[in-house]
PDB file of C-alpha atoms (C1' of nucleotides) in Angstrom:
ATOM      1  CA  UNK A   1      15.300  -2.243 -13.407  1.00 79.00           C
ATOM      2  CA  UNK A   2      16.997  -1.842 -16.576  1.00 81.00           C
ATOM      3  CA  UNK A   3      16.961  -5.055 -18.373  1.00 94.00           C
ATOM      4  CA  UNK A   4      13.650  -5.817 -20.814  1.00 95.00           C
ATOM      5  CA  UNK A   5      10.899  -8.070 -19.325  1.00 97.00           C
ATOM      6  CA  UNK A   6       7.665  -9.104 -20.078  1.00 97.00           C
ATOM      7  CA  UNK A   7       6.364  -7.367 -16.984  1.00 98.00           C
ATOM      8  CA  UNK A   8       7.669  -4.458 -17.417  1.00 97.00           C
ATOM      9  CA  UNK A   9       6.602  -4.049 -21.114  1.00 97.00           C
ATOM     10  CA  UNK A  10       2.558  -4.644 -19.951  1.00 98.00           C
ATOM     11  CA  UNK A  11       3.087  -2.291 -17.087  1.00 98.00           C
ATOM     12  CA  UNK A  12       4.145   0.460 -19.461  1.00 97.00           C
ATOM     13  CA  UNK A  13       1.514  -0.551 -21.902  1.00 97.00           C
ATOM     14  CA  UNK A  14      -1.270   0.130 -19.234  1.00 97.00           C
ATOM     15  CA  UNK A  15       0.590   3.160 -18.581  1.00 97.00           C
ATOM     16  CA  UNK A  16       0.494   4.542 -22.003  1.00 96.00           C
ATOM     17  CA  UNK A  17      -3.173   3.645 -22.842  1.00 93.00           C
ATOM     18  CA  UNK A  18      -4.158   6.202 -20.702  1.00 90.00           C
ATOM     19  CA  UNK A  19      -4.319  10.086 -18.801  1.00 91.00           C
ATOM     20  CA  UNK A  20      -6.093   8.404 -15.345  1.00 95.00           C
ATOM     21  CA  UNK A  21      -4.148   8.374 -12.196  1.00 96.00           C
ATOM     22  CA  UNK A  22      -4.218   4.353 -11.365  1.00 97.00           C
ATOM     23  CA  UNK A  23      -3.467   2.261  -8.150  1.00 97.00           C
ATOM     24  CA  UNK A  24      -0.677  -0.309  -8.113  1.00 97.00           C
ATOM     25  CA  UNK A  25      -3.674  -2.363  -7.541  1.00 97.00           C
ATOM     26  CA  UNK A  26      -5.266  -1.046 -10.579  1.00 96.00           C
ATOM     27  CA  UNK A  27      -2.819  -1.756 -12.824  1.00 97.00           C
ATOM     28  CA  UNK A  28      -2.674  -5.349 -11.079  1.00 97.00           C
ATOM     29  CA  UNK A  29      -6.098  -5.504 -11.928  1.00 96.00           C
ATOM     30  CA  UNK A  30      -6.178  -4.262 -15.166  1.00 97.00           C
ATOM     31  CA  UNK A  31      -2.901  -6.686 -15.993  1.00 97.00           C
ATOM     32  CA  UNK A  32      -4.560  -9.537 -15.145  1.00 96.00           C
ATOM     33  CA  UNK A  33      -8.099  -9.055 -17.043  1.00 95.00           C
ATOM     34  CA  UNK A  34      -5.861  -8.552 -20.174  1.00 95.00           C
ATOM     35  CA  UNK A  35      -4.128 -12.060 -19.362  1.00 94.00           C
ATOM     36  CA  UNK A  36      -1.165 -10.628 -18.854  1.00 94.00           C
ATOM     37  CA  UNK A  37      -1.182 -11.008 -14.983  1.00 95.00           C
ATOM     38  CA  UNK A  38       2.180  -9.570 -13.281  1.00 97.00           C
ATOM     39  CA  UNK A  39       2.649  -9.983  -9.880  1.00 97.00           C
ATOM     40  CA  UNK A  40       1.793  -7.159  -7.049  1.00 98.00           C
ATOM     41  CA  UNK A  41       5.225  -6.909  -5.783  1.00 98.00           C
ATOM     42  CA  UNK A  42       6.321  -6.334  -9.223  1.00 98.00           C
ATOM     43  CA  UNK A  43       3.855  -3.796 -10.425  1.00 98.00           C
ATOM     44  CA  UNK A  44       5.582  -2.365  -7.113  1.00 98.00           C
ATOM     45  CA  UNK A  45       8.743  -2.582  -7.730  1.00 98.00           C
ATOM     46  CA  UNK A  46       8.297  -1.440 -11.432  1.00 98.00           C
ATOM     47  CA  UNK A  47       6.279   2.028 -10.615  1.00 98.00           C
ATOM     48  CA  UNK A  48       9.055   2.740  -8.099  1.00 96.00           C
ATOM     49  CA  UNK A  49      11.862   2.819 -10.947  1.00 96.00           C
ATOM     50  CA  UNK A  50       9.243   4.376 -13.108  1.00 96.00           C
ATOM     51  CA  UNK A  51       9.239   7.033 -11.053  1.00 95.00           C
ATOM     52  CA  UNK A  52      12.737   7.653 -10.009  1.00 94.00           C
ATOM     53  CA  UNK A  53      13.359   7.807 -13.425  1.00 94.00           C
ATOM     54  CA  UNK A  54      10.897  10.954 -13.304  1.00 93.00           C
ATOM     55  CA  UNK A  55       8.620   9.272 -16.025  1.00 95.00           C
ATOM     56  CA  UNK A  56       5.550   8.714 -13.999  1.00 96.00           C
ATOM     57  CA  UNK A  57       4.086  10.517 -11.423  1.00 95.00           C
ATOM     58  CA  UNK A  58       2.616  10.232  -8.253  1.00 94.00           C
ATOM     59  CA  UNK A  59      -0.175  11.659  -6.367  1.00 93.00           C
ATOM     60  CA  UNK A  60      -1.697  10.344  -2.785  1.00 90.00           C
ATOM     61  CA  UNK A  61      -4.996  10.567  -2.895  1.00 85.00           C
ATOM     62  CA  UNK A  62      -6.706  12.157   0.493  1.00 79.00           C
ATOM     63  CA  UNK A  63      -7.375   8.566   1.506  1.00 82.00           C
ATOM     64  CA  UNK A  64      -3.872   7.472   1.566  1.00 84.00           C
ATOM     65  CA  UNK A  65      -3.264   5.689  -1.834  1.00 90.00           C
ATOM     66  CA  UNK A  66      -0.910   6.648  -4.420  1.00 95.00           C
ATOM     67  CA  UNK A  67      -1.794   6.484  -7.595  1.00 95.00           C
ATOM     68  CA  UNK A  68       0.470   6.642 -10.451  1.00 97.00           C
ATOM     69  CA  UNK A  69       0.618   8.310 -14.038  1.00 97.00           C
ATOM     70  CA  UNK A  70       2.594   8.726 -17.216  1.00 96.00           C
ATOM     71  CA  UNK A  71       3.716  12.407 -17.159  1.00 94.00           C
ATOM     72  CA  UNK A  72       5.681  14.919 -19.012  1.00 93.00           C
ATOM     73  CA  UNK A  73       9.065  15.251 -17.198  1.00 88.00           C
ATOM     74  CA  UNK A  74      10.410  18.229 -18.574  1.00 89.00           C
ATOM     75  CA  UNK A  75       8.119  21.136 -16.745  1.00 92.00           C
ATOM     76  CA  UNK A  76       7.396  21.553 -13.357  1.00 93.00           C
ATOM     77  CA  UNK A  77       3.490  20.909 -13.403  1.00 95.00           C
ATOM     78  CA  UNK A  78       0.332  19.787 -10.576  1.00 96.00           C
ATOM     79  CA  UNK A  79      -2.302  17.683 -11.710  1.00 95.00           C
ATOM     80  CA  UNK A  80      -6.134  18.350 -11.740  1.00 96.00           C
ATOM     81  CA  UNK A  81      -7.620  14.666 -11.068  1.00 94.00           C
ATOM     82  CA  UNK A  82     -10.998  13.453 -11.479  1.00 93.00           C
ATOM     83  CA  UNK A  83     -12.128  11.714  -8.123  1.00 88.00           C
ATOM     84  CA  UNK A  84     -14.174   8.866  -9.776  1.00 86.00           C
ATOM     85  CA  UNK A  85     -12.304   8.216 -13.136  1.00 89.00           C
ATOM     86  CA  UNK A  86      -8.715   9.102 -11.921  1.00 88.00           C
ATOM     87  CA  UNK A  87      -8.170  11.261 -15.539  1.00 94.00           C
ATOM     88  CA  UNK A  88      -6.118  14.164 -15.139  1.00 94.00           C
ATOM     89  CA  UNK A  89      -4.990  17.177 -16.458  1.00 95.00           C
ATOM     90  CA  UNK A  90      -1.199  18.584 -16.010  1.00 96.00           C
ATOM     91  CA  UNK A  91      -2.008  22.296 -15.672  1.00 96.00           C
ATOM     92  CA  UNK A  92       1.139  24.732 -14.832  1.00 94.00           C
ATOM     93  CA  UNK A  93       0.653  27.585 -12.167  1.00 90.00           C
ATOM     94  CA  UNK A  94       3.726  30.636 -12.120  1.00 92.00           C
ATOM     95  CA  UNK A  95       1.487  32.317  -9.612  1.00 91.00           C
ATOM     96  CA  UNK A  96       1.276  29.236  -7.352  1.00 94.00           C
ATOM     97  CA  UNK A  97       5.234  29.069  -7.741  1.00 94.00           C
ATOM     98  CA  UNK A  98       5.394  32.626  -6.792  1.00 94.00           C
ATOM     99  CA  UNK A  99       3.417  32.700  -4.241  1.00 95.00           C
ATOM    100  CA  UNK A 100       5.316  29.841  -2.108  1.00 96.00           C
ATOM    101  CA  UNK A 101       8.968  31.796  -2.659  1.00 96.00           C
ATOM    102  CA  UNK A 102       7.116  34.770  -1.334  1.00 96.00           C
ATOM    103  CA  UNK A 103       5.645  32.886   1.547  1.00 97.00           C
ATOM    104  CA  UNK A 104       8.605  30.975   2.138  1.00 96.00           C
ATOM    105  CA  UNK A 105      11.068  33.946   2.186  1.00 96.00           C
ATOM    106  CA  UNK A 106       8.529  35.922   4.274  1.00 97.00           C
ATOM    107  CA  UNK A 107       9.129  33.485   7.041  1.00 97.00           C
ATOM    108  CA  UNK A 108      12.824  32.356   6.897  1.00 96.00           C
ATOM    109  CA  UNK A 109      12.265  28.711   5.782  1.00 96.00           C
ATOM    110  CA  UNK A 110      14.867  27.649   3.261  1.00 94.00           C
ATOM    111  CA  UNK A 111      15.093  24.894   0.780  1.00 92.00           C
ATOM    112  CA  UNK A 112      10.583  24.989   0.200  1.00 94.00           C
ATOM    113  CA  UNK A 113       9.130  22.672  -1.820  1.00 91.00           C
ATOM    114  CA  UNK A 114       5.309  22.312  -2.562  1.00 92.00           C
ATOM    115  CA  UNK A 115       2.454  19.690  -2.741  1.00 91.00           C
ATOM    116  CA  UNK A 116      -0.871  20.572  -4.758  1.00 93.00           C
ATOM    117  CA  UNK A 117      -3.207  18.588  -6.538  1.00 93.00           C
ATOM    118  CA  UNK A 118      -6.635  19.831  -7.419  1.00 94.00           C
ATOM    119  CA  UNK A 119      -9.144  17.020  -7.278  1.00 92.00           C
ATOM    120  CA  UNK A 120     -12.932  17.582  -8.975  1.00 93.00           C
ATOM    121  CA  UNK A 121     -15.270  15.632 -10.749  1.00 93.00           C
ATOM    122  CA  UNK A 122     -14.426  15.932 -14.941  1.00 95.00           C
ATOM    123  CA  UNK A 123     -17.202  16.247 -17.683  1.00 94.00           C
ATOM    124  CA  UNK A 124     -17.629  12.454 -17.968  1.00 91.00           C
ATOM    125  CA  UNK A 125     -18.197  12.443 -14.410  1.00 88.00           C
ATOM    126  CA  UNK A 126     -20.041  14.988 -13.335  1.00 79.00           C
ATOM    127  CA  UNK A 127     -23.328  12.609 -12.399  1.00 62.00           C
ATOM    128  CA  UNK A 128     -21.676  10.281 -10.211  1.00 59.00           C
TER     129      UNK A 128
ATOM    130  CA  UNK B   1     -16.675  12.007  21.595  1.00 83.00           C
ATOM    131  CA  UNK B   2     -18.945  14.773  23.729  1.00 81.00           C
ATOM    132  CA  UNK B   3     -18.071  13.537  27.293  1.00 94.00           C
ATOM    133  CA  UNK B   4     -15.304  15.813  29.276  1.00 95.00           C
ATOM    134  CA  UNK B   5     -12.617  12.792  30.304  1.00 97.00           C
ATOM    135  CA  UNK B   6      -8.661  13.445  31.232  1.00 97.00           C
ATOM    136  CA  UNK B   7      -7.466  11.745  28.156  1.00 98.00           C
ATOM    137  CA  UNK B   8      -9.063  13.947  25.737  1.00 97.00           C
ATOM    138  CA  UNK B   9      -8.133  17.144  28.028  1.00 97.00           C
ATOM    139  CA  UNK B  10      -4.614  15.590  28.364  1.00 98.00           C
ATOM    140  CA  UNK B  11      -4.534  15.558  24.158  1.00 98.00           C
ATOM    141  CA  UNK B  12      -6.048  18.802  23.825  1.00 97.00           C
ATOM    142  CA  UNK B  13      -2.908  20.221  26.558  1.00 97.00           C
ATOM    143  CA  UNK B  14      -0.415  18.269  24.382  1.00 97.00           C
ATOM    144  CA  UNK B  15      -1.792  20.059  21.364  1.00 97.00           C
ATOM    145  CA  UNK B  16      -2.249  23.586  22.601  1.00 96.00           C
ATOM    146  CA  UNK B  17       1.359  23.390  23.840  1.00 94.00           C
ATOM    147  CA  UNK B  18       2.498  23.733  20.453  1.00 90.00           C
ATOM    148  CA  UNK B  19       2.645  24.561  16.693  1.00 91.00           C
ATOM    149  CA  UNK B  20       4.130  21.236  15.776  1.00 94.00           C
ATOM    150  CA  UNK B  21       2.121  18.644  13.594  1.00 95.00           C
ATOM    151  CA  UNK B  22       2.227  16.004  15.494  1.00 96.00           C
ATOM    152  CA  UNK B  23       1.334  12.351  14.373  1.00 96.00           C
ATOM    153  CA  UNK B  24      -0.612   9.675  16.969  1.00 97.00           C
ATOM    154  CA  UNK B  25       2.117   8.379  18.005  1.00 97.00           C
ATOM    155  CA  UNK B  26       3.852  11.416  18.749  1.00 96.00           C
ATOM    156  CA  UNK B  27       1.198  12.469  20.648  1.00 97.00           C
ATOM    157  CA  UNK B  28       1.372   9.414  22.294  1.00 97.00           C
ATOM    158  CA  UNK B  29       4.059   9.362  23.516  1.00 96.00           C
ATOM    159  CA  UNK B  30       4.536  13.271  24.885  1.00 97.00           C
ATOM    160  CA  UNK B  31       1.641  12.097  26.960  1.00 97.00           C
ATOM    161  CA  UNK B  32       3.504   8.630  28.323  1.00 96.00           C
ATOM    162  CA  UNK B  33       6.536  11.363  29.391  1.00 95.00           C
ATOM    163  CA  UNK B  34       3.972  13.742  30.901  1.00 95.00           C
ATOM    164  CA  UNK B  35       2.736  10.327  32.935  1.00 94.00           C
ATOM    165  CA  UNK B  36      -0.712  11.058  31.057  1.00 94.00           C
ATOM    166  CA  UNK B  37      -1.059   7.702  29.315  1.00 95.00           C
ATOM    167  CA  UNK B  38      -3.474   7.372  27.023  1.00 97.00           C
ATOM    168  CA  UNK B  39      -3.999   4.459  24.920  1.00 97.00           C
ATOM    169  CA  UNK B  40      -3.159   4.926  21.312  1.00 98.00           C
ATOM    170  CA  UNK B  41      -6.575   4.119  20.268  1.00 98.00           C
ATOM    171  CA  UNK B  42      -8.387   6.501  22.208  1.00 98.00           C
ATOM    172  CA  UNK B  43      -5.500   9.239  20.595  1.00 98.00           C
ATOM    173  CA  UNK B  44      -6.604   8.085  17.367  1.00 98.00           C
ATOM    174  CA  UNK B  45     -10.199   8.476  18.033  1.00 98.00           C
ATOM    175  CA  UNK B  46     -10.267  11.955  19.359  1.00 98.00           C
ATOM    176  CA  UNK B  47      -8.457  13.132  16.843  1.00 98.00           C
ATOM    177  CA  UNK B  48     -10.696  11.987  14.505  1.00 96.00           C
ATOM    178  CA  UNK B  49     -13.554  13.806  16.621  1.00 97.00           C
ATOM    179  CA  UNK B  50     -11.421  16.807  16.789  1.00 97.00           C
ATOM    180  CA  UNK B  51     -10.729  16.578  12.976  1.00 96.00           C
ATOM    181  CA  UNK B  52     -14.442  15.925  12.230  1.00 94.00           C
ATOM    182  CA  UNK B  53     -14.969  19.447  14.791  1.00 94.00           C
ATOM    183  CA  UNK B  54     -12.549  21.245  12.667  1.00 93.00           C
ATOM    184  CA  UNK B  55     -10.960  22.274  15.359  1.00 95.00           C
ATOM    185  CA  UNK B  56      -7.412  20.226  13.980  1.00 96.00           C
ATOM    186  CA  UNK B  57      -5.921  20.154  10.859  1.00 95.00           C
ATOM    187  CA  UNK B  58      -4.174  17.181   9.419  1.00 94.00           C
ATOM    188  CA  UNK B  59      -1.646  17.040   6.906  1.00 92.00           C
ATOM    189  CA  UNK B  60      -0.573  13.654   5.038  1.00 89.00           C
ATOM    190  CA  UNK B  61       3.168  13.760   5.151  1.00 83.00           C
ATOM    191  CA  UNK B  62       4.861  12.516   2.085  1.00 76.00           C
ATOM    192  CA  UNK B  63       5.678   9.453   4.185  1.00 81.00           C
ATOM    193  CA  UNK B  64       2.378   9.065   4.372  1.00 82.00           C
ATOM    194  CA  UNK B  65       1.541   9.538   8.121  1.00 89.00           C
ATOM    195  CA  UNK B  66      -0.980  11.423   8.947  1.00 94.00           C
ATOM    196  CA  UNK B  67      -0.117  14.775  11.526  1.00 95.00           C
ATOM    197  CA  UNK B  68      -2.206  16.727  13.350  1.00 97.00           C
ATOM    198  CA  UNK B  69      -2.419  20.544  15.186  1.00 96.00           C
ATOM    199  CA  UNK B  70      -4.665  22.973  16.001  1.00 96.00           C
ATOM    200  CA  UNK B  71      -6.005  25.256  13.634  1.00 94.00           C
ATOM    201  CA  UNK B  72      -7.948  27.965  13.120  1.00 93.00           C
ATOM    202  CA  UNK B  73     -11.844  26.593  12.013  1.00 88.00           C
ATOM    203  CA  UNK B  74     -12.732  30.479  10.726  1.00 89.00           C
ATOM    204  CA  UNK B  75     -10.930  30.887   7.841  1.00 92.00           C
ATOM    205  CA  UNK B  76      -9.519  28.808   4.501  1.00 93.00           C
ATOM    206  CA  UNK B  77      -5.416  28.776   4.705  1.00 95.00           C
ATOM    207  CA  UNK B  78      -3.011  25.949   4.207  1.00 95.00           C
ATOM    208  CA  UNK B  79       0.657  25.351   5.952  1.00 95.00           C
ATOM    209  CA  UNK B  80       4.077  26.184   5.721  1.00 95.00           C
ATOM    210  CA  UNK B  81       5.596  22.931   7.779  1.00 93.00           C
ATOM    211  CA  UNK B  82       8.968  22.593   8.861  1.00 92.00           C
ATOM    212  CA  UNK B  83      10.302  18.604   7.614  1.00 86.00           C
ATOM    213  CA  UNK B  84      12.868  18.174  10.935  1.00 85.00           C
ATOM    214  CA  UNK B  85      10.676  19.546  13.372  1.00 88.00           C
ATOM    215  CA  UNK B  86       7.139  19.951  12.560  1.00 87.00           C
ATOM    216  CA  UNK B  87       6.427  23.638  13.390  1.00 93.00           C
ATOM    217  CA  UNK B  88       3.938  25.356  10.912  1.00 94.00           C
ATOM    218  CA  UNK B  89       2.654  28.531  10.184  1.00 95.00           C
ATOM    219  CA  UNK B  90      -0.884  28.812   8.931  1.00 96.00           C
ATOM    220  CA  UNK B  91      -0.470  31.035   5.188  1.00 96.00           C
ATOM    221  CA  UNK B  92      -3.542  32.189   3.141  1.00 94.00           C
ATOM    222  CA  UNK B  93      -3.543  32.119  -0.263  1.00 90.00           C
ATOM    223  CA  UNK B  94      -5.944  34.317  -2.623  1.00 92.00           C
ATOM    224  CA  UNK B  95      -4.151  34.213  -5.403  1.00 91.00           C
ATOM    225  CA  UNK B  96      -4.189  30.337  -5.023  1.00 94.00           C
ATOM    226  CA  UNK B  97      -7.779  30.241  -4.471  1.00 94.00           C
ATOM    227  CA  UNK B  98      -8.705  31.832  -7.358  1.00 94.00           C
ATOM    228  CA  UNK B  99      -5.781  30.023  -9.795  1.00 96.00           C
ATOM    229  CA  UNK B 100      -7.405  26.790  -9.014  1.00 96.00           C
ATOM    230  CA  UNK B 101     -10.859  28.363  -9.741  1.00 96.00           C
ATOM    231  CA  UNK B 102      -9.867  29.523 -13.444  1.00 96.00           C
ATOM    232  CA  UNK B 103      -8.040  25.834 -13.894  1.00 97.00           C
ATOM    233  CA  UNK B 104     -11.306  24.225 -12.823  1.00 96.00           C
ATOM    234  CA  UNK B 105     -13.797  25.943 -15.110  1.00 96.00           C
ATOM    235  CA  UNK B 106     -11.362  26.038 -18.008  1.00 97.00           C
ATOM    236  CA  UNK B 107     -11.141  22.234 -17.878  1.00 97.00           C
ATOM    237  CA  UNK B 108     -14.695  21.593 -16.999  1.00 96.00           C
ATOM    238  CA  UNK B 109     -14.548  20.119 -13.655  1.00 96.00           C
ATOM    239  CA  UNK B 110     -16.910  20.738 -11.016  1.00 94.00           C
ATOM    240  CA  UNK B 111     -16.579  20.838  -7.024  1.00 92.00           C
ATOM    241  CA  UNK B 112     -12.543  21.080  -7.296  1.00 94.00           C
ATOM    242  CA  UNK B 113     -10.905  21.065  -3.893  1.00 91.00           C
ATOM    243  CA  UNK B 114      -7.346  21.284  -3.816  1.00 92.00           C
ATOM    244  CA  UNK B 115      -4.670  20.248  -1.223  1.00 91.00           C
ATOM    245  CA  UNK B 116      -1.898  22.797  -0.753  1.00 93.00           C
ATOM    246  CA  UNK B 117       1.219  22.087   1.880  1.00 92.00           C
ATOM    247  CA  UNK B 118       4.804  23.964   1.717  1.00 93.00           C
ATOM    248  CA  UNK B 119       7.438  21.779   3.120  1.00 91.00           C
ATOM    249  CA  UNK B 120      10.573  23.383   4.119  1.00 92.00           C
ATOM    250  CA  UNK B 121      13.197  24.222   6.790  1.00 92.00           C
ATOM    251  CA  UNK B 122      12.191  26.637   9.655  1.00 94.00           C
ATOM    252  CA  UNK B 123      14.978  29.062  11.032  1.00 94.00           C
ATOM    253  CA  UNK B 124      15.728  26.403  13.916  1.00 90.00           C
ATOM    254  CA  UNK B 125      16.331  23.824  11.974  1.00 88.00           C
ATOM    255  CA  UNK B 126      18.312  25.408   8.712  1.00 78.00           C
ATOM    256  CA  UNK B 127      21.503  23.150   9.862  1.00 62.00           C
ATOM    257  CA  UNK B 128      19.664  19.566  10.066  1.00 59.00           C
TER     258      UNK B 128
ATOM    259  C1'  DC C   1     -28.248   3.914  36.235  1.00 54.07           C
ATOM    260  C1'  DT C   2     -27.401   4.431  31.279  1.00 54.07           C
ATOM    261  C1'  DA C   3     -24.867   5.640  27.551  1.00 54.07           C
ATOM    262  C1'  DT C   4     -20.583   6.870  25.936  1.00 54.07           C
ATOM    263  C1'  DA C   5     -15.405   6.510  26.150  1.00 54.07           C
ATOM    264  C1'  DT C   6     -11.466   3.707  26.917  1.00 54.07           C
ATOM    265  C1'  DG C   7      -7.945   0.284  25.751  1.00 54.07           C
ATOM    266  C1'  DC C   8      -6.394  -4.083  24.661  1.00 54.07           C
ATOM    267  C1'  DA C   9      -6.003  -7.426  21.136  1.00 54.07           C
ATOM    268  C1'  DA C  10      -7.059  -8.539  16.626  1.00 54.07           C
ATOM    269  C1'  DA C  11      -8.140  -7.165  11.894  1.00 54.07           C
ATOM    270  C1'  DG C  12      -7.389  -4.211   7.953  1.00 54.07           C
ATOM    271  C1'  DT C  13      -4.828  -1.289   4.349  1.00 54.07           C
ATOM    272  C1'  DA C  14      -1.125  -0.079   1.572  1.00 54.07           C
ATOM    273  C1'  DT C  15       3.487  -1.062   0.752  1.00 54.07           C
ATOM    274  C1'  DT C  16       8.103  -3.313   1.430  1.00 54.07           C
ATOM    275  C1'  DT C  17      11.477  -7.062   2.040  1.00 54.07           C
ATOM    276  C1'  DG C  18      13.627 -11.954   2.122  1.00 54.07           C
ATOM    277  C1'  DC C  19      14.702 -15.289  -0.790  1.00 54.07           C
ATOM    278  C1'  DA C  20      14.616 -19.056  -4.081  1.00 54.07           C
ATOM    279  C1'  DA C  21      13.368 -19.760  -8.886  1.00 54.07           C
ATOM    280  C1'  DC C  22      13.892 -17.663 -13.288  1.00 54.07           C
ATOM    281  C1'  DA C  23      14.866 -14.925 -17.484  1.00 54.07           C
ATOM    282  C1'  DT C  24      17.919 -11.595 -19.926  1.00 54.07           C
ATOM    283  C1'  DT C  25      22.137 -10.470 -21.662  1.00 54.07           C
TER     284       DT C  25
ATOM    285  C1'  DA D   1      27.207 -18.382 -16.730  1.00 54.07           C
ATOM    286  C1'  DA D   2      26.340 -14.091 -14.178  1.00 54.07           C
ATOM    287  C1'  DT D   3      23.404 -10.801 -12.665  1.00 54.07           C
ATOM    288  C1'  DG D   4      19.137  -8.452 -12.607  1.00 54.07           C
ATOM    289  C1'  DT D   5      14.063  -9.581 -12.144  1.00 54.07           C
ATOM    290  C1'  DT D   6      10.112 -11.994 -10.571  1.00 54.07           C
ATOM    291  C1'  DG D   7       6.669 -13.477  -7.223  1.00 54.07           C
ATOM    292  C1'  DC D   8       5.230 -15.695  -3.269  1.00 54.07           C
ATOM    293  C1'  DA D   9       5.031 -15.433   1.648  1.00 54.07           C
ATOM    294  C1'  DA D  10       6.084 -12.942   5.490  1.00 54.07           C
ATOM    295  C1'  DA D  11       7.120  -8.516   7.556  1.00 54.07           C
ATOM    296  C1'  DT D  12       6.105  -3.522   8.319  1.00 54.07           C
ATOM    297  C1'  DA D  13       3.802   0.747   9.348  1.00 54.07           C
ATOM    298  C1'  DC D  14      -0.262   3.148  10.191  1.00 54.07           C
ATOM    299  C1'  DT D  15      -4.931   3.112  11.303  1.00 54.07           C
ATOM    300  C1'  DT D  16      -9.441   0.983  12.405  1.00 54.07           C
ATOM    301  C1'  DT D  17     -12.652  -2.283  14.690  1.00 54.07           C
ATOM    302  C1'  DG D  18     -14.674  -5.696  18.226  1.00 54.07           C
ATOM    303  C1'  DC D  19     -15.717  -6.114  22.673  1.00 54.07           C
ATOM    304  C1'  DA D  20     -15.570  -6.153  27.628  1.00 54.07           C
ATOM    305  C1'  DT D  21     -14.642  -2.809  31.262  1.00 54.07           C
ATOM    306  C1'  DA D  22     -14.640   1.750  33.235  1.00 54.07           C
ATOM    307  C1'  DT D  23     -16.622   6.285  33.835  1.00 54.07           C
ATOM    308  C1'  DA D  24     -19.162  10.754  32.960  1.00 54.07           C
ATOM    309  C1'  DG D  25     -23.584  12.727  33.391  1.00 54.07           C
TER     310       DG D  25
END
DNA sequence: CTATATGCAAAGTATTTGCAACATT
DNA sequence: AATGTTGCAAATACTTTGCATATAG
């Protein structure tokens, strides 16, 4: 995944348009309604690098999908998602990091890491 | 799921016998060693019931199976889970709670949940 | 006896892999 | 030309569903 393609380009086009949290199935979706239709496997394949390379994130959503964004890769940060539009906020918590050294001292596990995401329904949403 | 049969008392032994998640097909199979077969269906199903009871929590690994164990139904905590061998503490988290409060009404969202696991290494398992 | 639970086999998701054709460098 | 990339089809992993049979109440 380091050579220039096509694909690539309208993946990280998608990408970039936007704050929402999308599907590889989204952005196979969204691909093809702009005619610029890019396989599944590749969308795949793409997102994978993507996020190795820590430019995109991932979240899985509590029904099993994951769902992928442009983020910021230079500060730790958790996402506050909107269920039915998939926007998001990065929002930063030094409490939330404290806490889980506490916790994680308090009971002798070593090497802790943490999962949050905080899912709601955003202004633009609220209705649905 | 309201009748009293031996598979769903053999799945509720299995999971009172310890503080491990345990996936389906874990479960499954303790119960084929304890010569307590139960299809892998009928495991899935009454953990769903049990899920739906609140009597087990389930945590989406970031594998993306779905585990299961006992928990306590009277108050809100999350886990501390070990990654080799599945024990968990149940931790509460106030200062959590209300962090993800603030973040909510700051950004305008409404009905924010948020899922909060710790993955680590328990004392046991420090080598692995 | 009736309704619910079980369990096999088959279907369904979400994602990954094999591999031949293809495009980038 | 050489190697990385694409995309289809097939494979995988986990979970759910259809349906006939078994069983609790």
């Amino acid at each position: 995944m380091e050579r220039r393609t096509a694909q690539r380009a309208a993946i990280l086009e998608v990408l970039e348009g936007g704050r929402a949290f999308l599907s590889a199935q989204d952005l196979h979706d969204r691909l093809r309604s702009k005619k610029r239709s890019v396989g599944l496997t590749t969308v795949y394949r793409n997102l994978q690098s993507l996020v190795e390379q820590g430019v995109v994130d991932v979240v899985r959503t509590p029904a099993g999908e994951s769902k992928y964004r442009l983020c910021s890769k230079d500060f730790h940060h958790h996402h506050l998602v909107c269920r039915h539009c998939g926007v998001s906020v990065e929002v930063e918590s030094p409490e939330v990091e404290k806490w889980a050294s506490v916790i994680a001292r308090d009971h002798g596990f070593s090497d802790v890491t943490h999962e949050l995401e905080l899912f709601g329904n955003c202004t633009q949403c609220k209705n649905a």
